[in-house]
Amino acid sequence: DPDMPFVPSIPEDQFILVEEGDPTIIPCRTSDPDAQVTLINSLDKAVFAFYDSKQGFIGNFPAGSYTCKTIVEGVEFKSDEFLIYILRATSQLPVEIEALKTVYKTGETIVVTCVVFDNEVVNLQWNYPGKVKEKGLIKLDDIKVPSQKLVYTLTIPEASVKDTGDYECTARHATKEVKENKKVVITVHDKGFVHLEPQFGPLEAVNLHEDKNFVVDVQ
């Protein structure tokens, strides 16, 4: 079609997410398989890469904006703009789970944090006693500096005894068959308590100048 040399692209094709170091395709396809197409970056400089009229430009491209252009019967045509985003992702999934404390009283707020290191391409799921009732509030912090980490925070307000149990986060790599899960056990008591168990009798005798230890187990 000389009036539309570039096949129209859908919005999903214009935003290209690429894992760091992986090749990708900038999908500016042409209706004329013999068209001469040039790839232009945001600085209006030509970028040299392999071109396939059925797929587009193939190669390792830096993050940024790209446009394709061609000339038909002396008229220049430009494709839609394509935006490449580079995501950091390693083949391993280093995950840590942290709890400020593991014993709570009824009415307190439970906070558990799951941290994924060196990956931006991750799906994370929580399993915990109150999940069926959707009791937990989940927040994500994407930290870039000084190193990449995704911090998922699960908060359970107004905890009850029923919130006692396993708190587990499972991280899955979005593009590779890799997953990692971590677990912490949380206990919620109906009320606070102190249990004392002395290791001595109510009346003790000691010789003059004798050292004697009095031991109490405290829970």
Tab-separated table of C-alpha atoms in Angstrom:
chain	number	residue	atom	x	y	z
A	1	ASP	CA	0.000	0.000	0.000
A	2	PRO	CA	1.933	3.094	-1.205
A	3	ASP	CA	-0.219	5.355	0.991
A	4	MET	CA	0.562	3.329	4.137
A	5	PRO	CA	3.930	1.605	3.775
A	6	PHE	CA	4.130	0.750	7.508
A	7	VAL	CA	1.658	-1.742	8.908
A	8	PRO	CA	-0.264	0.051	11.721
A	9	SER	CA	0.917	-1.009	15.175
A	10	ILE	CA	-1.186	-1.553	18.271
A	11	PRO	CA	-0.264	0.365	21.462
A	12	GLU	CA	1.037	-2.806	23.133
A	13	ASP	CA	3.668	-3.132	20.377
A	14	GLN	CA	4.954	0.391	20.903
A	15	PHE	CA	6.160	-0.243	24.480
A	16	ILE	CA	8.919	-2.837	24.421
A	17	LEU	CA	10.186	-4.344	27.680
A	18	VAL	CA	13.553	-6.057	27.359
A	19	GLU	CA	15.631	-7.918	29.885
A	20	GLU	CA	19.137	-6.538	30.251
A	21	GLY	CA	21.434	-8.048	27.590
A	22	ASP	CA	18.661	-9.709	25.557
A	23	PRO	CA	18.007	-8.997	21.855
A	24	THR	CA	14.621	-7.605	20.858
A	25	ILE	CA	12.520	-6.633	17.842
A	26	ILE	CA	11.357	-3.122	16.952
A	27	PRO	CA	8.229	-4.189	15.036
A	28	CYS	CA	7.927	-1.642	12.216
A	29	ARG	CA	6.745	-3.932	9.411
A	30	THR	CA	6.198	-2.816	5.826
A	31	SER	CA	3.482	-3.592	3.308
A	32	ASP	CA	6.189	-3.722	0.601
A	33	PRO	CA	8.725	-6.500	1.353
A	34	ASP	CA	11.331	-4.725	-0.782
A	35	ALA	CA	11.057	-1.355	0.958
A	36	GLN	CA	14.303	0.215	2.158
A	37	VAL	CA	13.794	1.055	5.828
A	38	THR	CA	15.996	3.110	8.138
A	39	LEU	CA	15.903	2.997	11.946
A	40	ILE	CA	16.243	6.376	13.687
A	41	ASN	CA	16.907	6.980	17.387
A	42	SER	CA	15.770	9.921	19.559
A	43	LEU	CA	18.818	11.943	18.439
A	44	ASP	CA	17.660	11.552	14.814
A	45	LYS	CA	20.688	9.348	14.116
A	46	ALA	CA	20.524	6.217	11.969
A	47	VAL	CA	20.885	2.947	13.894
A	48	PHE	CA	22.345	-0.011	12.024
A	49	ALA	CA	20.561	-3.312	12.656
A	50	PHE	CA	19.255	-6.337	10.741
A	51	TYR	CA	15.852	-5.716	9.154
A	52	ASP	CA	13.147	-8.261	8.341
A	53	SER	CA	10.044	-6.821	6.632
A	54	LYS	CA	7.843	-9.420	8.372
A	55	GLN	CA	9.180	-8.664	11.863
A	56	GLY	CA	11.079	-5.374	11.985
A	57	PHE	CA	14.554	-4.445	13.212
A	58	ILE	CA	16.293	-7.137	15.263
A	59	GLY	CA	19.178	-6.498	17.631
A	60	ASN	CA	20.400	-5.313	21.010
A	61	PHE	CA	19.190	-1.750	21.437
A	62	PRO	CA	19.792	0.716	24.283
A	63	ALA	CA	16.748	2.047	26.127
A	64	GLY	CA	15.089	4.972	24.379
A	65	SER	CA	12.805	6.099	21.568
A	66	TYR	CA	13.017	4.706	18.015
A	67	THR	CA	11.225	5.458	14.736
A	68	CYS	CA	11.429	3.760	11.339
A	69	LYS	CA	11.293	5.652	8.073
A	70	THR	CA	11.089	4.766	4.388
A	71	ILE	CA	10.660	6.599	1.082
A	72	VAL	CA	7.908	5.678	-1.385
A	73	GLU	CA	7.860	7.438	-4.778
A	74	GLY	CA	9.898	10.314	-3.356
A	75	VAL	CA	7.668	10.760	-0.277
A	76	GLU	CA	9.092	10.040	3.199
A	77	PHE	CA	6.958	8.074	5.638
A	78	LYS	CA	7.614	7.499	9.334
A	79	SER	CA	6.340	4.695	11.518
A	80	ASP	CA	4.860	5.075	14.984
A	81	GLU	CA	7.326	5.755	17.792
A	82	PHE	CA	8.611	2.712	19.684
A	83	LEU	CA	9.862	2.999	23.276
A	84	ILE	CA	12.338	0.456	24.648
A	85	TYR	CA	12.655	-0.072	28.393
A	86	ILE	CA	15.545	-2.131	29.770
A	87	LEU	CA	14.703	-4.253	32.824
A	88	ARG	CA	17.270	-5.784	35.141
A	89	ALA	CA	16.781	-9.524	35.562
A	90	THR	CA	19.131	-12.299	36.632
A	91	SER	CA	18.598	-16.020	36.152
A	92	GLN	CA	18.654	-16.493	39.935
A	93	LEU	CA	16.056	-15.134	42.359
A	94	PRO	CA	17.647	-14.009	45.633
A	95	VAL	CA	14.740	-13.566	48.086
A	96	GLU	CA	14.657	-12.725	51.786
A	97	ILE	CA	11.705	-12.550	54.165
A	98	GLU	CA	11.809	-10.378	57.264
A	99	ALA	CA	9.458	-9.839	60.222
A	100	LEU	CA	10.039	-7.106	62.800
A	101	LYS	CA	8.875	-9.652	65.375
A	102	THR	CA	7.193	-13.066	65.276
A	103	VAL	CA	5.009	-12.838	68.411
A	104	TYR	CA	2.096	-10.379	68.602
A	105	LYS	CA	-0.855	-9.563	70.837
A	106	THR	CA	-4.442	-9.257	69.631
A	107	GLY	CA	-5.057	-5.808	68.147
A	108	GLU	CA	-1.457	-5.207	67.080
A	109	THR	CA	-0.371	-4.749	63.449
A	110	ILE	CA	1.600	-7.558	61.824
A	111	VAL	CA	4.270	-6.452	59.333
A	112	VAL	CA	6.153	-8.910	57.106
A	113	THR	CA	8.529	-7.869	54.311
A	114	CYS	CA	9.682	-9.905	51.313
A	115	VAL	CA	12.668	-8.532	49.362
A	116	VAL	CA	13.675	-9.621	45.828
A	117	PHE	CA	17.202	-8.611	44.811
A	118	ASP	CA	18.648	-7.797	41.347
A	119	ASN	CA	15.392	-8.412	39.450
A	120	GLU	CA	12.692	-6.145	38.067
A	121	VAL	CA	10.797	-8.869	36.184
A	122	VAL	CA	9.103	-10.720	39.033
A	123	ASN	CA	5.631	-11.941	39.978
A	124	LEU	CA	5.190	-12.264	43.742
A	125	GLN	CA	2.383	-13.940	45.681
A	126	TRP	CA	1.655	-14.019	49.406
A	127	ASN	CA	0.091	-16.892	51.346
A	128	TYR	CA	-0.994	-16.227	54.927
A	129	PRO	CA	-3.869	-17.201	57.279
A	130	GLY	CA	-6.025	-14.127	56.484
A	131	LYS	CA	-5.624	-14.279	52.688
A	132	VAL	CA	-9.101	-15.743	52.069
A	133	LYS	CA	-10.640	-12.695	53.766
A	134	GLU	CA	-8.200	-10.389	51.938
A	135	LYS	CA	-7.161	-9.015	55.286
A	136	GLY	CA	-3.648	-8.020	54.243
A	137	LEU	CA	-2.510	-4.751	52.708
A	138	ILE	CA	0.349	-5.106	50.212
A	139	LYS	CA	2.749	-2.329	49.245
A	140	LEU	CA	5.588	-2.439	46.716
A	141	ASP	CA	8.697	-0.240	46.796
A	142	ASP	CA	10.981	-0.433	43.745
A	143	ILE	CA	14.434	0.664	44.918
A	144	LYS	CA	17.119	1.363	42.300
A	145	VAL	CA	19.978	2.857	44.336
A	146	PRO	CA	22.468	1.680	45.500
A	147	SER	CA	21.251	-1.627	44.053
A	148	GLN	CA	18.066	-3.008	42.505
A	149	LYS	CA	15.573	-4.521	44.913
A	150	LEU	CA	11.804	-4.958	45.074
A	151	VAL	CA	10.437	-4.602	48.606
A	152	TYR	CA	6.984	-6.134	49.126
A	153	THR	CA	5.428	-5.277	52.499
A	154	LEU	CA	2.437	-7.222	53.865
A	155	THR	CA	0.542	-5.486	56.683
A	156	ILE	CA	-2.198	-7.130	58.780
A	157	PRO	CA	-4.011	-4.490	60.870
A	158	GLU	CA	-5.879	-5.420	64.067
A	159	ALA	CA	-4.401	-8.915	64.311
A	160	SER	CA	-6.349	-11.691	66.023
A	161	VAL	CA	-5.474	-15.196	67.217
A	162	LYS	CA	-6.752	-16.481	63.834
A	163	ASP	CA	-3.827	-14.688	62.153
A	164	THR	CA	-1.405	-17.162	63.722
A	165	GLY	CA	0.367	-19.339	61.161
A	166	ASP	CA	2.754	-19.425	58.209
A	167	TYR	CA	3.456	-16.259	56.233
A	168	GLU	CA	4.983	-17.217	52.887
A	169	CYS	CA	6.034	-15.213	49.845
A	170	THR	CA	6.674	-16.892	46.489
A	171	ALA	CA	8.606	-15.009	43.794
A	172	ARG	CA	8.399	-16.209	40.191
A	173	HIS	CA	10.601	-15.019	37.352
A	174	ALA	CA	8.312	-13.463	34.725
A	175	THR	CA	10.164	-14.931	31.721
A	176	LYS	CA	12.079	-17.946	33.086
A	177	GLU	CA	10.953	-21.083	34.908
A	178	VAL	CA	12.521	-19.969	38.170
A	179	LYS	CA	10.800	-19.500	41.513
A	180	GLU	CA	11.826	-19.027	45.123
A	181	ASN	CA	9.761	-18.991	48.293
A	182	LYS	CA	10.471	-17.985	51.883
A	183	LYS	CA	8.432	-18.501	55.049
A	184	VAL	CA	8.189	-17.133	58.571
A	185	VAL	CA	5.907	-18.332	61.404
A	186	ILE	CA	3.860	-15.664	63.202
A	187	THR	CA	2.083	-16.243	66.532
A	188	VAL	CA	-0.713	-14.015	67.858
A	189	HIS	CA	-1.728	-14.339	71.528
A	190	ASP	CA	-5.074	-13.266	72.913
A	191	LYS	CA	-3.242	-11.112	75.471
A	192	GLY	CA	0.293	-10.493	76.625
A	193	PHE	CA	1.718	-12.638	79.405
A	194	VAL	CA	4.875	-13.191	81.435
A	195	HIS	CA	5.461	-16.708	82.777
A	196	LEU	CA	8.071	-17.082	85.516
A	197	GLU	CA	9.476	-20.456	86.558
A	198	PRO	CA	11.943	-20.196	89.455
A	199	GLN	CA	14.536	-22.967	89.773
A	200	PHE	CA	14.639	-22.732	93.571
A	201	GLY	CA	12.318	-23.202	96.534
A	202	PRO	CA	10.429	-20.587	98.555
A	203	LEU	CA	13.018	-20.870	101.348
A	204	GLU	CA	16.741	-21.247	100.639
A	205	ALA	CA	19.688	-21.545	103.052
A	206	VAL	CA	23.230	-20.387	102.341
A	207	ASN	CA	26.492	-20.766	104.248
A	208	LEU	CA	28.500	-17.722	105.289
A	209	HIS	CA	30.632	-16.387	102.409
A	210	GLU	CA	29.029	-18.893	99.975
A	211	ASP	CA	28.056	-17.703	96.482
A	212	LYS	CA	24.640	-18.951	95.400
A	213	ASN	CA	22.875	-18.415	92.075
A	214	PHE	CA	19.117	-17.991	91.845
A	215	VAL	CA	17.850	-18.913	88.354
A	216	VAL	CA	14.452	-17.938	86.944
A	217	ASP	CA	13.177	-18.987	83.508
A	218	VAL	CA	11.139	-16.134	81.962
A	219	GLN	CA	8.790	-16.584	78.993
